Amino acid sequence: MLTDLVQIERHGEKNRVENGKFRAWLRRRNYPEQRLKAIAQEVEDKIDCTACANCCRVATTKVNDRDVERLSKFIGVRTHEFLRDYTVESPEEGRILRRNENGCVFLEGNLCSVYDARPQTCELFPHLVKGNGSFISRMWDMPDRAVYCPIVYNSLQLFKAATGFQK
Ligand code: SF4
Ligand code: SF4
């Protein structure tokens, strides 16, 4: 299992085109998604996210109205104050959490300081085992995520082997 983030970035970039092809290949087949989810779960069980936190460092985090309500309550501020102080509007993604030089504004070391009220997308990340929409539709983002997330990188490698994908 590869967990070194420098290696993940290097191999994830190297495999980006292949992972894109795998995503398209999988879309045309009827491979049971429960088997793929079980593989991803096994990978998740072996990786300690508190030793990584790379998604909180490199990825932006979208927030919806429910997230804003929960986070405002958790921090003890009014909703408009939370929106003003902890979020920004991105032209491409809509409302996202503010970021600083370390990544997400709520990241402290490798830990989330609002863990119990974290946004839904953080709860579901990296959206392999759990997530909104179909498994195949969630695969759309995986070649990008394989460049920075050890769970996604290793899962894709195992998916390709398990399904008999030919390069
Ligand atoms: S979800 Fe992926 S990138 Fe985020 S902490 Fe876990 S292994 Fe690291
Ligand atoms: S809210 Fe927490 S889990 Fe989500 S990106 Fe920020 S630090 Fe990470």
Short mmCIF file of C-alpha atoms and ligand atoms in Angstrom, two decimals:
data_model
loop_
_atom_site.label_atom_id
_atom_site.label_comp_id
_atom_site.label_asym_id
_atom_site.label_seq_id
_atom_site.Cartn_x
_atom_site.Cartn_y
_atom_site.Cartn_z
CA MET A 1 0.00 0.00 0.00
CA LEU A 2 1.50 3.30 -1.12
CA THR A 3 1.03 6.12 1.43
CA ASP A 4 3.99 8.43 0.85
CA LEU A 5 2.41 11.62 -0.50
CA VAL A 6 5.34 12.50 -2.79
CA GLN A 7 5.09 9.05 -4.38
CA ILE A 8 1.30 9.29 -4.57
CA GLU A 9 1.57 12.57 -6.47
CA ARG A 10 4.21 11.18 -8.82
CA HIS A 11 2.41 7.91 -9.56
CA GLY A 12 -1.03 9.55 -9.61
CA GLU A 13 0.17 11.96 -12.30
CA LYS A 14 1.84 9.16 -14.22
CA ASN A 15 -1.38 7.10 -14.12
CA ARG A 16 -3.78 10.00 -14.74
CA VAL A 17 -4.48 9.14 -18.41
CA GLU A 18 -4.77 5.43 -17.64
CA ASN A 19 -7.13 6.15 -14.73
CA GLY A 20 -9.26 8.27 -17.05
CA LYS A 21 -9.42 5.39 -19.51
CA PHE A 22 -10.33 2.99 -16.71
CA ARG A 23 -13.19 5.26 -15.67
CA ALA A 24 -14.55 5.24 -19.24
CA TRP A 25 -13.98 1.46 -19.55
CA LEU A 26 -15.83 0.78 -16.29
CA ARG A 27 -18.75 2.90 -17.44
CA ARG A 28 -19.31 0.59 -20.39
CA ARG A 29 -19.35 -2.54 -18.21
CA ASN A 30 -21.70 -3.89 -15.64
CA TYR A 31 -19.15 -4.65 -12.95
CA PRO A 32 -20.85 -5.02 -9.52
CA GLU A 33 -20.15 -1.76 -7.68
CA GLN A 34 -20.49 -3.48 -4.29
CA ARG A 35 -17.25 -5.37 -5.05
CA LEU A 36 -15.44 -2.14 -5.82
CA LYS A 37 -16.83 -0.49 -2.69
CA ALA A 38 -15.64 -3.49 -0.64
CA ILE A 39 -12.12 -3.05 -2.07
CA ALA A 40 -12.20 0.68 -1.28
CA GLN A 41 -13.41 -0.09 2.26
CA GLU A 42 -10.47 -2.45 2.79
CA VAL A 43 -8.09 0.28 1.64
CA GLU A 44 -9.77 2.86 3.90
CA ASP A 45 -9.43 0.49 6.86
CA LYS A 46 -5.68 0.27 6.30
CA ILE A 47 -4.98 4.00 5.93
CA ASP A 48 -4.84 6.43 8.86
CA CYS A 49 -6.32 9.72 7.65
CA THR A 50 -5.06 11.52 10.77
CA ALA A 51 -1.50 10.78 9.59
CA CYS A 52 -2.29 12.25 6.17
CA ALA A 53 -4.87 15.10 6.06
CA ASN A 54 -3.73 15.82 2.51
CA CYS A 55 -7.28 16.42 1.22
CA CYS A 56 -7.74 19.17 3.85
CA ARG A 57 -4.49 20.73 2.62
CA VAL A 58 -4.94 20.59 -1.13
CA ALA A 59 -8.66 20.36 -1.97
CA THR A 60 -11.29 23.08 -1.69
CA THR A 61 -14.38 22.31 0.42
CA LYS A 62 -17.85 23.22 -0.76
CA VAL A 63 -20.44 24.01 1.89
CA ASN A 64 -24.23 23.87 1.61
CA ASP A 65 -26.86 25.61 3.77
CA ARG A 66 -27.04 22.71 6.22
CA ASP A 67 -23.24 22.72 6.63
CA VAL A 68 -23.28 26.47 7.29
CA GLU A 69 -26.01 26.10 9.91
CA ARG A 70 -24.24 23.25 11.73
CA LEU A 71 -20.81 24.89 11.63
CA SER A 72 -22.17 28.27 12.82
CA LYS A 73 -23.83 26.58 15.81
CA PHE A 74 -20.71 24.52 16.56
CA ILE A 75 -18.44 27.56 16.55
CA GLY A 76 -21.02 29.73 18.31
CA VAL A 77 -21.43 32.51 15.73
CA ARG A 78 -24.35 33.80 13.68
CA THR A 79 -24.79 32.43 10.19
CA HIS A 80 -23.91 35.71 8.47
CA GLU A 81 -20.76 35.99 10.60
CA PHE A 82 -19.76 32.46 9.67
CA LEU A 83 -20.29 33.15 5.98
CA ARG A 84 -18.27 36.37 6.23
CA ASP A 85 -15.38 35.00 8.31
CA TYR A 86 -15.03 31.37 7.26
CA THR A 87 -16.20 31.11 3.65
CA VAL A 88 -15.59 32.67 0.25
CA GLU A 89 -17.56 32.57 -2.97
CA SER A 90 -15.67 30.82 -5.75
CA PRO A 91 -16.72 31.57 -9.34
CA GLU A 92 -16.26 27.89 -10.29
CA GLU A 93 -17.47 26.09 -7.18
CA GLY A 94 -19.81 28.39 -5.30
CA ARG A 95 -19.51 28.75 -1.51
CA ILE A 96 -16.33 27.12 -0.16
CA LEU A 97 -14.45 27.18 3.16
CA ARG A 98 -11.71 29.77 3.46
CA ARG A 99 -8.16 28.55 3.11
CA ASN A 100 -4.82 29.69 4.47
CA GLU A 101 -1.24 28.67 3.71
CA ASN A 102 -1.87 25.28 5.43
CA GLY A 103 -5.08 24.47 3.59
CA CYS A 104 -8.57 24.53 5.10
CA VAL A 105 -9.08 27.22 7.73
CA PHE A 106 -10.26 24.52 10.19
CA LEU A 107 -7.23 22.28 9.85
CA GLU A 108 -5.06 22.23 12.97
CA GLY A 109 -1.94 20.14 12.44
CA ASN A 110 -3.39 17.02 10.86
CA LEU A 111 -6.74 17.27 12.63
CA CYS A 112 -10.07 18.91 11.87
CA SER A 113 -10.98 21.41 14.60
CA VAL A 114 -14.70 21.15 13.68
CA TYR A 115 -14.75 17.38 13.18
CA ASP A 116 -18.16 16.79 14.79
CA ALA A 117 -19.76 19.46 12.57
CA ARG A 118 -17.60 19.03 9.45
CA PRO A 119 -19.29 19.57 6.07
CA GLN A 120 -21.04 16.64 4.46
CA THR A 121 -18.48 16.44 1.67
CA CYS A 122 -15.73 15.96 4.29
CA GLU A 123 -17.75 13.19 5.97
CA LEU A 124 -18.11 11.37 2.65
CA PHE A 125 -14.60 12.00 1.32
CA PRO A 126 -13.04 10.50 -0.79
CA HIS A 127 -16.51 9.49 -2.07
CA LEU A 128 -15.62 5.92 -3.01
CA VAL A 129 -17.34 3.89 -0.28
CA LYS A 130 -19.96 6.56 0.48
CA GLY A 131 -21.23 9.50 -1.52
CA ASN A 132 -24.06 11.16 -3.36
CA GLY A 133 -25.08 9.92 -6.80
CA SER A 134 -24.06 6.64 -8.42
CA PHE A 135 -20.66 5.05 -7.93
CA ILE A 136 -19.91 5.48 -11.64
CA SER A 137 -20.76 9.18 -11.55
CA ARG A 138 -18.48 9.62 -8.52
CA MET A 139 -15.65 7.95 -10.45
CA TRP A 140 -15.50 11.12 -12.58
CA ASP A 141 -13.29 12.90 -10.03
CA MET A 142 -11.06 9.95 -9.14
CA PRO A 143 -8.16 10.44 -11.60
CA ASP A 144 -7.67 13.92 -10.05
CA ARG A 145 -8.03 12.63 -6.48
CA ALA A 146 -5.56 9.79 -7.13
CA VAL A 147 -2.85 12.47 -7.36
CA TYR A 148 -3.21 13.50 -3.71
CA CYS A 149 -5.30 10.89 -1.84
CA PRO A 150 -3.69 7.56 -0.90
CA ILE A 151 -7.10 5.89 -0.49
CA VAL A 152 -8.10 6.80 -4.04
CA TYR A 153 -4.73 6.02 -5.59
CA ASN A 154 -4.52 2.54 -4.02
CA SER A 155 -8.20 1.76 -4.64
CA LEU A 156 -7.90 2.58 -8.35
CA GLN A 157 -4.84 0.34 -8.67
CA LEU A 158 -6.76 -2.53 -7.03
CA PHE A 159 -9.93 -1.83 -9.06
CA LYS A 160 -7.95 -2.12 -12.30
CA ALA A 161 -6.47 -5.46 -11.22
CA ALA A 162 -9.78 -6.85 -9.91
CA THR A 163 -11.79 -6.00 -13.03
CA GLY A 164 -9.21 -7.24 -15.52
CA PHE A 165 -8.81 -3.80 -17.06
CA GLN A 166 -6.34 -3.89 -19.97
CA LYS A 167 -4.27 -0.73 -20.44
S1 SF4 B 1 -9.19 10.93 2.59
FE1 SF4 B 1 -7.31 10.59 1.41
S2 SF4 B 1 -6.24 12.57 1.31
FE2 SF4 B 1 -7.82 12.69 2.91
S3 SF4 B 1 -6.73 12.20 4.80
FE3 SF4 B 1 -7.63 10.28 4.05
S4 SF4 B 1 -6.06 9.34 2.80
FE4 SF4 B 1 -5.44 11.47 3.09
S1 SF4 B 2 -13.67 21.11 7.58
FE1 SF4 B 2 -12.27 19.71 8.59
S2 SF4 B 2 -12.37 17.80 7.42
FE2 SF4 B 2 -13.23 19.43 6.14
S3 SF4 B 2 -11.52 20.18 4.88
FE3 SF4 B 2 -11.64 21.47 6.72
S4 SF4 B 2 -10.21 20.53 8.19
FE4 SF4 B 2 -10.66 19.00 6.59
#
